[in-house]
PDB file of C-alpha atoms in Angstrom:
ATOM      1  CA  UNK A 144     -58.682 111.713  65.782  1.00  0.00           C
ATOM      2  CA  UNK A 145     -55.316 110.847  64.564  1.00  0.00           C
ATOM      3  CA  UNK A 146     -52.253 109.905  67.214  1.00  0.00           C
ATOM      4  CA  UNK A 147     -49.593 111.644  67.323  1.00  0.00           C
ATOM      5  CA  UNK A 148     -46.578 111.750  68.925  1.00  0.00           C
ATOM      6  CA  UNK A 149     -44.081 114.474  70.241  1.00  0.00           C
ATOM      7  CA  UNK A 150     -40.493 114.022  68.668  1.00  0.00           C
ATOM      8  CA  UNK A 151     -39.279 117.004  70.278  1.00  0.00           C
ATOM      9  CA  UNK A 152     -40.478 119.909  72.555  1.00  0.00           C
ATOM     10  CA  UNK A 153     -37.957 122.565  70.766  1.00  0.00           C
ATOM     11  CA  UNK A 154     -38.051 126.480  71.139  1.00  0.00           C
ATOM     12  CA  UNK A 155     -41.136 127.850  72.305  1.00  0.00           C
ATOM     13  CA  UNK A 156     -40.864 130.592  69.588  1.00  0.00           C
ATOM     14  CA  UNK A 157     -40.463 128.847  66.604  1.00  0.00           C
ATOM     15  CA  UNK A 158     -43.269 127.200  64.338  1.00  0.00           C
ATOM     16  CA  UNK A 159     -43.541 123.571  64.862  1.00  0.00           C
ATOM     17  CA  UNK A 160     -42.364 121.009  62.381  1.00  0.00           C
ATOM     18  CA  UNK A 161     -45.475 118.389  61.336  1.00  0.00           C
ATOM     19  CA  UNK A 162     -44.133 114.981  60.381  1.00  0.00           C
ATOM     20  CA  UNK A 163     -45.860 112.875  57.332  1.00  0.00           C
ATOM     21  CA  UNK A 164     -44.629 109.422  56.845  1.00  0.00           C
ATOM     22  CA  UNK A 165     -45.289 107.353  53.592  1.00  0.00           C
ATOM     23  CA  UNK A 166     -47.387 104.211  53.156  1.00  0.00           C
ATOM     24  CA  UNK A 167     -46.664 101.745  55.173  1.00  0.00           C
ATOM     25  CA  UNK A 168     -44.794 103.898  58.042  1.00  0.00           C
ATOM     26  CA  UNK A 169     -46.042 104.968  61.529  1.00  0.00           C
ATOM     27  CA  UNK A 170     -44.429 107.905  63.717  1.00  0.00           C
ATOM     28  CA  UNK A 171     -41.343 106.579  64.214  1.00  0.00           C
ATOM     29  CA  UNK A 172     -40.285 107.125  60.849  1.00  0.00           C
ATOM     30  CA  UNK A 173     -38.686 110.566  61.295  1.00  0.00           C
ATOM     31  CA  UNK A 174     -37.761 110.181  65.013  1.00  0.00           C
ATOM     32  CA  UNK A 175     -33.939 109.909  63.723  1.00  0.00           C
ATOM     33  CA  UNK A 176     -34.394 113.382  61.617  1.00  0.00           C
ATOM     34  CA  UNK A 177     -36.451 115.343  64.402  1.00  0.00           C
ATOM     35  CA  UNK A 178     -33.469 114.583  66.690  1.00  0.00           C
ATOM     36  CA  UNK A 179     -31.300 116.084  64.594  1.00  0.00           C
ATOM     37  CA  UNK A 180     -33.757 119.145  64.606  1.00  0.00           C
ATOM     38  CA  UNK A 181     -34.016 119.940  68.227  1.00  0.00           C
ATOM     39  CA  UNK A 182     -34.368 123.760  68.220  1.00  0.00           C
ATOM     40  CA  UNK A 183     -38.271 123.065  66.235  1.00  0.00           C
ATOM     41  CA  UNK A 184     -40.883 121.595  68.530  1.00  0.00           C
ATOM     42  CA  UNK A 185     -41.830 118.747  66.102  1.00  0.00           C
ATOM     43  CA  UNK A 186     -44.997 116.584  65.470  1.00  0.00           C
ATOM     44  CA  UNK A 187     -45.667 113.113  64.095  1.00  0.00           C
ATOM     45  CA  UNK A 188     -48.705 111.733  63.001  1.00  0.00           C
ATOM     46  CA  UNK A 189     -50.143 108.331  62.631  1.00  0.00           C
ATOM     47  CA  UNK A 190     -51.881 108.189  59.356  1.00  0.00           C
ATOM     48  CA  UNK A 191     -55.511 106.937  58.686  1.00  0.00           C
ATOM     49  CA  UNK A 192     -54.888 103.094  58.631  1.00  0.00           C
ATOM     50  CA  UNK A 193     -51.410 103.001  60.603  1.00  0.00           C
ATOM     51  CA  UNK A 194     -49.134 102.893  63.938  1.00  0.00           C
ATOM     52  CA  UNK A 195     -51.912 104.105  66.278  1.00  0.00           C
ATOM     53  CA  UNK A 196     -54.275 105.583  64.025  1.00  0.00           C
ATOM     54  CA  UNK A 197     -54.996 101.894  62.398  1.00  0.00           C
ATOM     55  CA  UNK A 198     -58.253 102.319  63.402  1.00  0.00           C
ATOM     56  CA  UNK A 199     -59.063 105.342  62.190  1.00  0.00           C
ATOM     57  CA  UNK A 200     -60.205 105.557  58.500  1.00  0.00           C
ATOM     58  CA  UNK A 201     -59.858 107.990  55.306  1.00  0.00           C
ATOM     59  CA  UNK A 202     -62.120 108.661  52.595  1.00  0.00           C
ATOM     60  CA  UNK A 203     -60.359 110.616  50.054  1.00  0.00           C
ATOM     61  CA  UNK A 204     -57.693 113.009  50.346  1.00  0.00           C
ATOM     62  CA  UNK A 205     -60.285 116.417  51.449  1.00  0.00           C
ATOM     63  CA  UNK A 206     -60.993 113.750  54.381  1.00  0.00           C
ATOM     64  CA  UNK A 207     -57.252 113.237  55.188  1.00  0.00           C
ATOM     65  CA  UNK A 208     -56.612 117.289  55.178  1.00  0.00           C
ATOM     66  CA  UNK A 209     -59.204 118.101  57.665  1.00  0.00           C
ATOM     67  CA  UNK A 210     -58.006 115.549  59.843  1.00  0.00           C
ATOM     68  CA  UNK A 211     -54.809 116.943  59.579  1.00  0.00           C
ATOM     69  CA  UNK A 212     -56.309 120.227  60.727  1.00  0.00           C
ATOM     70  CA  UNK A 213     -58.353 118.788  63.200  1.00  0.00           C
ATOM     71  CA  UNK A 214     -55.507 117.429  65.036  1.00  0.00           C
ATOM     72  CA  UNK A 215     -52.966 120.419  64.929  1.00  0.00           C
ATOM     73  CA  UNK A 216     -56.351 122.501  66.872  1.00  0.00           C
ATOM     74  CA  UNK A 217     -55.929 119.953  69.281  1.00  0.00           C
ATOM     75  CA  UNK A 218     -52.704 120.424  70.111  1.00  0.00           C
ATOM     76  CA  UNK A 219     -53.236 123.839  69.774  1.00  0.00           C
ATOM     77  CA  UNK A 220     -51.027 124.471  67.121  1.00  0.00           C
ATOM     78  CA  UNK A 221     -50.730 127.729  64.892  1.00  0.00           C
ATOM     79  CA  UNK A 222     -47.404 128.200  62.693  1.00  0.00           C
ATOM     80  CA  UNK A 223     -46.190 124.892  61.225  1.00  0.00           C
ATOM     81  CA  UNK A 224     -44.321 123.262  58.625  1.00  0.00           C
ATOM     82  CA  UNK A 225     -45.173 120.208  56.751  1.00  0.00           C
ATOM     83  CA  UNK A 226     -42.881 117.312  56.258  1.00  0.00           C
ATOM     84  CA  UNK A 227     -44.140 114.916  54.451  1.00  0.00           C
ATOM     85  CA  UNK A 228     -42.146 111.786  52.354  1.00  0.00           C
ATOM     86  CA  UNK A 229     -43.892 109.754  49.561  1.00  0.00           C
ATOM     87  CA  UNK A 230     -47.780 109.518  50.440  1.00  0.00           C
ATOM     88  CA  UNK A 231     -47.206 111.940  53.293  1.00  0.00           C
ATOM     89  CA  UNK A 232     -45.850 114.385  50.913  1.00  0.00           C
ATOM     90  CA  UNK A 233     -48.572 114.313  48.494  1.00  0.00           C
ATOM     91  CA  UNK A 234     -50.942 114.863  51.210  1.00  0.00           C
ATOM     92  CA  UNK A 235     -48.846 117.534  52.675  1.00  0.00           C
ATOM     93  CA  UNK A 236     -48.944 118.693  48.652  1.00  0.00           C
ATOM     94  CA  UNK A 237     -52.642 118.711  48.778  1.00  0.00           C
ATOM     95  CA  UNK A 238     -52.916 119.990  52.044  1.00  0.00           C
ATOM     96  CA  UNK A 239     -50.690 123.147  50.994  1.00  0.00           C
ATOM     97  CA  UNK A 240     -52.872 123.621  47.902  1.00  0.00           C
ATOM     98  CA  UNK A 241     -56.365 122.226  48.723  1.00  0.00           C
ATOM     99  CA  UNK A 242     -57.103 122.434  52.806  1.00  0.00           C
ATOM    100  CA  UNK A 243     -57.065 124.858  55.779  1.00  0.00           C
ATOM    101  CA  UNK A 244     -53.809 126.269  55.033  1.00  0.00           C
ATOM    102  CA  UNK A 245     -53.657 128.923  58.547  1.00  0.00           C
ATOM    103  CA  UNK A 246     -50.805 129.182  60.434  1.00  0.00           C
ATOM    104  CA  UNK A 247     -48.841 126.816  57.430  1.00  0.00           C
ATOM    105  CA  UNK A 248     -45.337 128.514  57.263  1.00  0.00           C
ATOM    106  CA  UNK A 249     -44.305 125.936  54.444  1.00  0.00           C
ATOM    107  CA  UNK A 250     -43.654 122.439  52.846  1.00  0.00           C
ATOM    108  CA  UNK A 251     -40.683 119.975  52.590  1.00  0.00           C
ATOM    109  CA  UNK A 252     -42.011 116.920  50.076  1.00  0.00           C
ATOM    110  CA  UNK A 253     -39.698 114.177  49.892  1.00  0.00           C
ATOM    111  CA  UNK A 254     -40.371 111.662  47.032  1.00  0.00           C
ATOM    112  CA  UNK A 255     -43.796 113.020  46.521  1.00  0.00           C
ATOM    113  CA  UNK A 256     -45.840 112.983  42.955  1.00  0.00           C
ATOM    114  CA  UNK A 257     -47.585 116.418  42.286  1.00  0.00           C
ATOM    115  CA  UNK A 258     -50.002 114.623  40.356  1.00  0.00           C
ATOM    116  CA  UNK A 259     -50.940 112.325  37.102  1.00  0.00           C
ATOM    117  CA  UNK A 260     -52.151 115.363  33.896  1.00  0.00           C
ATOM    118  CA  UNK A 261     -53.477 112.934  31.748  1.00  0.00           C
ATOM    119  CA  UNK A 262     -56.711 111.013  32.646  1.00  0.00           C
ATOM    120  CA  UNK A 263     -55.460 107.495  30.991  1.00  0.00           C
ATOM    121  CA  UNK A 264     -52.438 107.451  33.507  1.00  0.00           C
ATOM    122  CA  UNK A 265     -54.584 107.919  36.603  1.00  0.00           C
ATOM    123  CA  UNK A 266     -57.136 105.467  35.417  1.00  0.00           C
ATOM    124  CA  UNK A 267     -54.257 103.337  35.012  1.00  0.00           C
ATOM    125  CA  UNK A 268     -52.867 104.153  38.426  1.00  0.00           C
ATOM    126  CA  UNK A 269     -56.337 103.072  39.839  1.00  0.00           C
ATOM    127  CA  UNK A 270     -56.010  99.845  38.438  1.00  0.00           C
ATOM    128  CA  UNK A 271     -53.086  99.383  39.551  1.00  0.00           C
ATOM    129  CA  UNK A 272     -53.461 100.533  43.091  1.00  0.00           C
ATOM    130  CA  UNK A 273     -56.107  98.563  43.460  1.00  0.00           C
ATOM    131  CA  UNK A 274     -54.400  95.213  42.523  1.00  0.00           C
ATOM    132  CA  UNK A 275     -51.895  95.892  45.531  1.00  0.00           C
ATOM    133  CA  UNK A 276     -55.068  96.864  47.505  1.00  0.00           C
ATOM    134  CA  UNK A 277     -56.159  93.407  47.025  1.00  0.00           C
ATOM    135  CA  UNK A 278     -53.187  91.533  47.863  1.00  0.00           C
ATOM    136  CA  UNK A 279     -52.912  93.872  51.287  1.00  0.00           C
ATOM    137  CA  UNK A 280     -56.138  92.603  52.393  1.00  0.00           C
ATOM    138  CA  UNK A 281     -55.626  88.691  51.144  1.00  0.00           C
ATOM    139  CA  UNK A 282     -51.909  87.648  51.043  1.00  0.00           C
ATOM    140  CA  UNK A 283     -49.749  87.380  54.306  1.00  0.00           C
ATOM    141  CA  UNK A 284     -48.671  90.944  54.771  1.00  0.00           C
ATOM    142  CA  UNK A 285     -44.472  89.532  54.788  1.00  0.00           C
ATOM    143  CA  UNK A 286     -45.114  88.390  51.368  1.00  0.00           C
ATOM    144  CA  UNK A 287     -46.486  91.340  49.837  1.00  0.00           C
ATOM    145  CA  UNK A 288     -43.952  93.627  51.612  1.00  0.00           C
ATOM    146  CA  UNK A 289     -41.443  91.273  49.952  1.00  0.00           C
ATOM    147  CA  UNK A 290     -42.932  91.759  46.007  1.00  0.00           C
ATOM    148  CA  UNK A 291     -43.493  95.862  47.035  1.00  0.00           C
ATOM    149  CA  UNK A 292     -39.888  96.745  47.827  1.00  0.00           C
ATOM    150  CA  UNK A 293     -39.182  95.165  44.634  1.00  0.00           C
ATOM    151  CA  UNK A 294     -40.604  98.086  42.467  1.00  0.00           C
ATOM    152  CA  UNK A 295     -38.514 100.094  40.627  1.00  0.00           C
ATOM    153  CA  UNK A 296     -38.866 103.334  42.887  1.00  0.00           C
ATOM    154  CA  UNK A 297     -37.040 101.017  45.588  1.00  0.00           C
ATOM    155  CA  UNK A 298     -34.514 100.033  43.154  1.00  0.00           C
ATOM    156  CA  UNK A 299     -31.403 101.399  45.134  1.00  0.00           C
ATOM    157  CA  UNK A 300     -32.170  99.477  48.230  1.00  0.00           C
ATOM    158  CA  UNK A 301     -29.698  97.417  49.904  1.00  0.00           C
ATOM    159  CA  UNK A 302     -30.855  94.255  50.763  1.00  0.00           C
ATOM    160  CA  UNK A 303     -30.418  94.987  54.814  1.00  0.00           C
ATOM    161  CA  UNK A 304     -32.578  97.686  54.156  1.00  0.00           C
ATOM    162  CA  UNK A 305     -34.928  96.093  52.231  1.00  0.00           C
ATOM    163  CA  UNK A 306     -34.828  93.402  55.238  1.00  0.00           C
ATOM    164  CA  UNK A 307     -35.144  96.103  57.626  1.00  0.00           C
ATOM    165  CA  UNK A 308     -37.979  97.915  56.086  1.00  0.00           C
ATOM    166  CA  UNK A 309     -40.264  94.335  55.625  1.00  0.00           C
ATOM    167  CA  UNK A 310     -39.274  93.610  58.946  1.00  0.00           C
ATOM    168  CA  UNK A 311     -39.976  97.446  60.652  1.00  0.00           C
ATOM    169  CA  UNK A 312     -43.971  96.628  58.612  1.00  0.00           C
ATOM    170  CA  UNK A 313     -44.682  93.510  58.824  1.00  0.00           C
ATOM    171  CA  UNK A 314     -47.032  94.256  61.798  1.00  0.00           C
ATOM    172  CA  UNK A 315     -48.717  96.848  59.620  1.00  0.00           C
ATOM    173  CA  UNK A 316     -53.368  95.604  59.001  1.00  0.00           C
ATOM    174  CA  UNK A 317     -53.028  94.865  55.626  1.00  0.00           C
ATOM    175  CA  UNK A 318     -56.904  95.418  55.509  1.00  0.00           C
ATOM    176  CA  UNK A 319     -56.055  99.212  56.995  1.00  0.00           C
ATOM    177  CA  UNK A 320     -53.067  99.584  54.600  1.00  0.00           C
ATOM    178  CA  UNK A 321     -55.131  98.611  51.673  1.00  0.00           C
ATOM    179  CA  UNK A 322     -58.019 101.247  52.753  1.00  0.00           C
ATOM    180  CA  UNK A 323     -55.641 104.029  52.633  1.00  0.00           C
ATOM    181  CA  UNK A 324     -53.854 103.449  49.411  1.00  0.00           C
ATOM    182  CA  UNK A 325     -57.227 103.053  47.834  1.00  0.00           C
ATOM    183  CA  UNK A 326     -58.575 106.601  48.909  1.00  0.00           C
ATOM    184  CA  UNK A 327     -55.599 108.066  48.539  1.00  0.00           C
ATOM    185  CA  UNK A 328     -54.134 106.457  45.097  1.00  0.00           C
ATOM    186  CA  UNK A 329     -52.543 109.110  42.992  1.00  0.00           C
ATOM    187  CA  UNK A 330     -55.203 107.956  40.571  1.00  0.00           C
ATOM    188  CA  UNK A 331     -57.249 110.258  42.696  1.00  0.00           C
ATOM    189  CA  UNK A 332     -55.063 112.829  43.174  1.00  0.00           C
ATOM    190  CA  UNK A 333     -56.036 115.848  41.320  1.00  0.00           C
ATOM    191  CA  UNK A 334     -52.687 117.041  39.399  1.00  0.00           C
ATOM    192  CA  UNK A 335     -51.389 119.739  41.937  1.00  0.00           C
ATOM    193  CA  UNK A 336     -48.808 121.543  39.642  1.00  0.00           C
ATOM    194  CA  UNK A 337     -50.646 124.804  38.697  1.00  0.00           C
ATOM    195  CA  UNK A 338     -51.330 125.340  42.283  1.00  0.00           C
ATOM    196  CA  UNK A 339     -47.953 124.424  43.501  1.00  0.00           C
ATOM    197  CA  UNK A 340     -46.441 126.875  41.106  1.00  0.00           C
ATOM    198  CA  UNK A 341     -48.569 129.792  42.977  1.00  0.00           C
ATOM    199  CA  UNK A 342     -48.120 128.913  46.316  1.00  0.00           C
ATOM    200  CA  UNK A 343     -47.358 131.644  48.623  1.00  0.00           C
ATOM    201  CA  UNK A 344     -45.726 129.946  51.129  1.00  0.00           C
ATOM    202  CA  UNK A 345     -42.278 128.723  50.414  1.00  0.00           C
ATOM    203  CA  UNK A 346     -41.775 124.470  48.808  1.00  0.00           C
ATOM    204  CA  UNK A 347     -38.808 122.498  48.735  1.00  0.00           C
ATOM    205  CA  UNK A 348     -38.833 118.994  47.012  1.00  0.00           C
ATOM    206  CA  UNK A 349     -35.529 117.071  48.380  1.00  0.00           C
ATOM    207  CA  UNK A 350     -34.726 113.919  46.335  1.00  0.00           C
ATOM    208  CA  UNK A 351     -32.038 110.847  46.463  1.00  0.00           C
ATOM    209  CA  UNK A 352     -29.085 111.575  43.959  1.00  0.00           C
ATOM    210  CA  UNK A 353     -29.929 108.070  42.473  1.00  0.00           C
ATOM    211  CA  UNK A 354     -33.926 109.324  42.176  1.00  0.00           C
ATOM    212  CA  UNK A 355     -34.245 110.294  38.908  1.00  0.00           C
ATOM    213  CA  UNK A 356     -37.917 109.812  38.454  1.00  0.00           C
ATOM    214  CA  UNK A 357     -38.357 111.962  41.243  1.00  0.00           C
ATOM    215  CA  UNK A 358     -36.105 114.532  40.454  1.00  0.00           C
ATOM    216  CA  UNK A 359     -37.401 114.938  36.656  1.00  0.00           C
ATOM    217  CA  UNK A 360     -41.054 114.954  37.826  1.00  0.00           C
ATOM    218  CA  UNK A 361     -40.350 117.888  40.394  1.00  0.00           C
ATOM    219  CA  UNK A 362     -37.974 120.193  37.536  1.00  0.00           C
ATOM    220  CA  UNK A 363     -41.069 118.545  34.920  1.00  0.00           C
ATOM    221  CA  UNK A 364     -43.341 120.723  37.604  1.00  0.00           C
ATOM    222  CA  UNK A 365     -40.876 123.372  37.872  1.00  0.00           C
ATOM    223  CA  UNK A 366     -40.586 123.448  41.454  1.00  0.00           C
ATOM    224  CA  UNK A 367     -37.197 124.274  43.763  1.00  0.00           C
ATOM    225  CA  UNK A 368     -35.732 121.062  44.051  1.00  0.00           C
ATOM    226  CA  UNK A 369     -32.234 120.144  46.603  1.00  0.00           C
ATOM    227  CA  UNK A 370     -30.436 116.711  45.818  1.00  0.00           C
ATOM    228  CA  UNK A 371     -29.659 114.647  48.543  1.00  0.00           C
ATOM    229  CA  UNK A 372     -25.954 112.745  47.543  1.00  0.00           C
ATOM    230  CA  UNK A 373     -25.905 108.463  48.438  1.00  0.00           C
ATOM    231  CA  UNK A 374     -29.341 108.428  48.666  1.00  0.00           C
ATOM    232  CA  UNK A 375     -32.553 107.196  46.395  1.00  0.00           C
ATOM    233  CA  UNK A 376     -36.262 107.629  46.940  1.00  0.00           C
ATOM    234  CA  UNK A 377     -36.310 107.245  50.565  1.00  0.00           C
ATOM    235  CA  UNK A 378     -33.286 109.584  51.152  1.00  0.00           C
ATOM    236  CA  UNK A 379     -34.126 110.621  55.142  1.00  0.00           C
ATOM    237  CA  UNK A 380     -33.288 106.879  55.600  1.00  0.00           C
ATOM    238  CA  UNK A 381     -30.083 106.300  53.539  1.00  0.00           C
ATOM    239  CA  UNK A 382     -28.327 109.497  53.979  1.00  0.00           C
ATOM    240  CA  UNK A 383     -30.079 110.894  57.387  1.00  0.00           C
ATOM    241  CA  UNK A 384     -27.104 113.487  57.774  1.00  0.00           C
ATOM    242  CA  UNK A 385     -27.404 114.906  54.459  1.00  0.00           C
ATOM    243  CA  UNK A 386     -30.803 115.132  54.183  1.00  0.00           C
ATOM    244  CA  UNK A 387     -31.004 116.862  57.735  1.00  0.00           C
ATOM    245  CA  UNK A 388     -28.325 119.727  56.604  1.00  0.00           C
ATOM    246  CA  UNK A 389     -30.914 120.253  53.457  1.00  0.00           C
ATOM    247  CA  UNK A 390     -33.460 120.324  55.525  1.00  0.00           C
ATOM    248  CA  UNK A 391     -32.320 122.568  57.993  1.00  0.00           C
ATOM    249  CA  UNK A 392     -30.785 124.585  55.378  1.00  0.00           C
ATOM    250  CA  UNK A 393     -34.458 125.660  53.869  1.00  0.00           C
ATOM    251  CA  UNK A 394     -35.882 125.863  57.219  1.00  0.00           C
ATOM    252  CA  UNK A 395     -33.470 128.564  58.394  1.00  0.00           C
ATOM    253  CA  UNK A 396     -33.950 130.575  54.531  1.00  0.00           C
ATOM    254  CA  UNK A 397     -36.345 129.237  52.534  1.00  0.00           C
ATOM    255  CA  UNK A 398     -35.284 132.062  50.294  1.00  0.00           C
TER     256      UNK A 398
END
């Protein structure tokens, strides 16, 4: 079963808000938003392979969903929202379109990929994923975390949050990490844009100002899309306020 923890007990009335973090992360990643959210009883889980779930483990991305599932029954929860930023929002994306949707009143994806079209590119992505893979389980996890923040999509880090972000992971498994961004490499993510486009439930992608990948690959998909100003691909960290007024914005009319 995946841990969890509770971020805040909010109004008894009002569906609950389900907190994904990305790679790397653990529950504590949206405590700063959720307190900024206090009327929605809010959720965080532990992924497969992190915080207090690192020994739990993930097949493929049908695996993660029911798990998902699994834990909301146990808490005995029925109306919820997803929230889910970079891996957690393509689960949360998959989730939406793929899994047990009951009781799902919506998803916010922040920095999340709806999916690779052409075959070539998610072969690619494989390969790719699985040369990080490798290095998780190998190379001392500091020095890894050092080359990772380096990639493009962290581009407009500062370097104190760079710093801050190696230091918040450093105690991350590697072996667990590297598990987790195997089975759930957007190599083998099915392209989720047809089904996004359908969805009944209301979708929001917010992105960083300075995240243009993101941004084109979410109007590229043609779904509703809110820009978060001073902020790049991990915008609930550089611009917490902003991102919280967007957020609460679409919760309270998702239109």
């Amino acid at each position: 079963m995946l841990a969890t923890k509770v971020l805040q007990q909010g109004e008894a009335d009002r569906p609950w808000l389900i907190w994904l973090h990305g790679l790397l992360g653990n529950n504590n990643e949206w405590r700063v938003i959720a307190s900024r959210c206090p009327e929605w009883p809010s959720l965080a889980i532990d992924l497969p392979g992190h915080g207090d779930s690192v020994a739990v483990t993930c097949s493929s991305f049908d695996d993660i969903s029911a798990q998902i599932s699994s834990t909301l029954q146990m808490h005995g929860i029925e109306r919820y929202w997803l929230v889910g930023y970079s891996l957690g929002g393509r689960i949360a994306m998959y989730h939406a379109c793929c899994g047990d949707t009951t009781g799902l009143q919506g998803v916010i994806i922040e920095g999340g990929n709806p999916g690779l079209a052409d075959p070539a590119l998610r072969a690619q992505r494989l390969t790719h994923d699985a040369a990080w893979a490798e290095r998780f389980r190998h190379e001392p996890i500091e020095q890894v975390l050092a080359d990772w923040y380096q990639q493009p999509v962290f581009a407009n880090l500062s370097a104190v949050h760079r710093d801050a972000l190696i230091g918040a992971r450093k105690d991350n498994s590697g072996a667990a990490v590297a598990d987790m961004l195997e089975a759930t490499s957007l190599g083998k993510q099915p392209c989720l844009v047809p089904q996004l486009q359908q969805l009944a439930i209301p979708l929001v992608v917010l992105c960083g100002a300075d995240d243009h990948k993101f941004q084109q690959l979410a109007r590229d998909a043609g779904l509703p899309l809110r820009i978060v100003p001073q902020a790049g691909h991990n915008s609930h960290l550089a611009n917490p306020q902003d991102f919280v007024a967007e957020l609460r914005t679409f919760l309270v009319n998702p239109g």
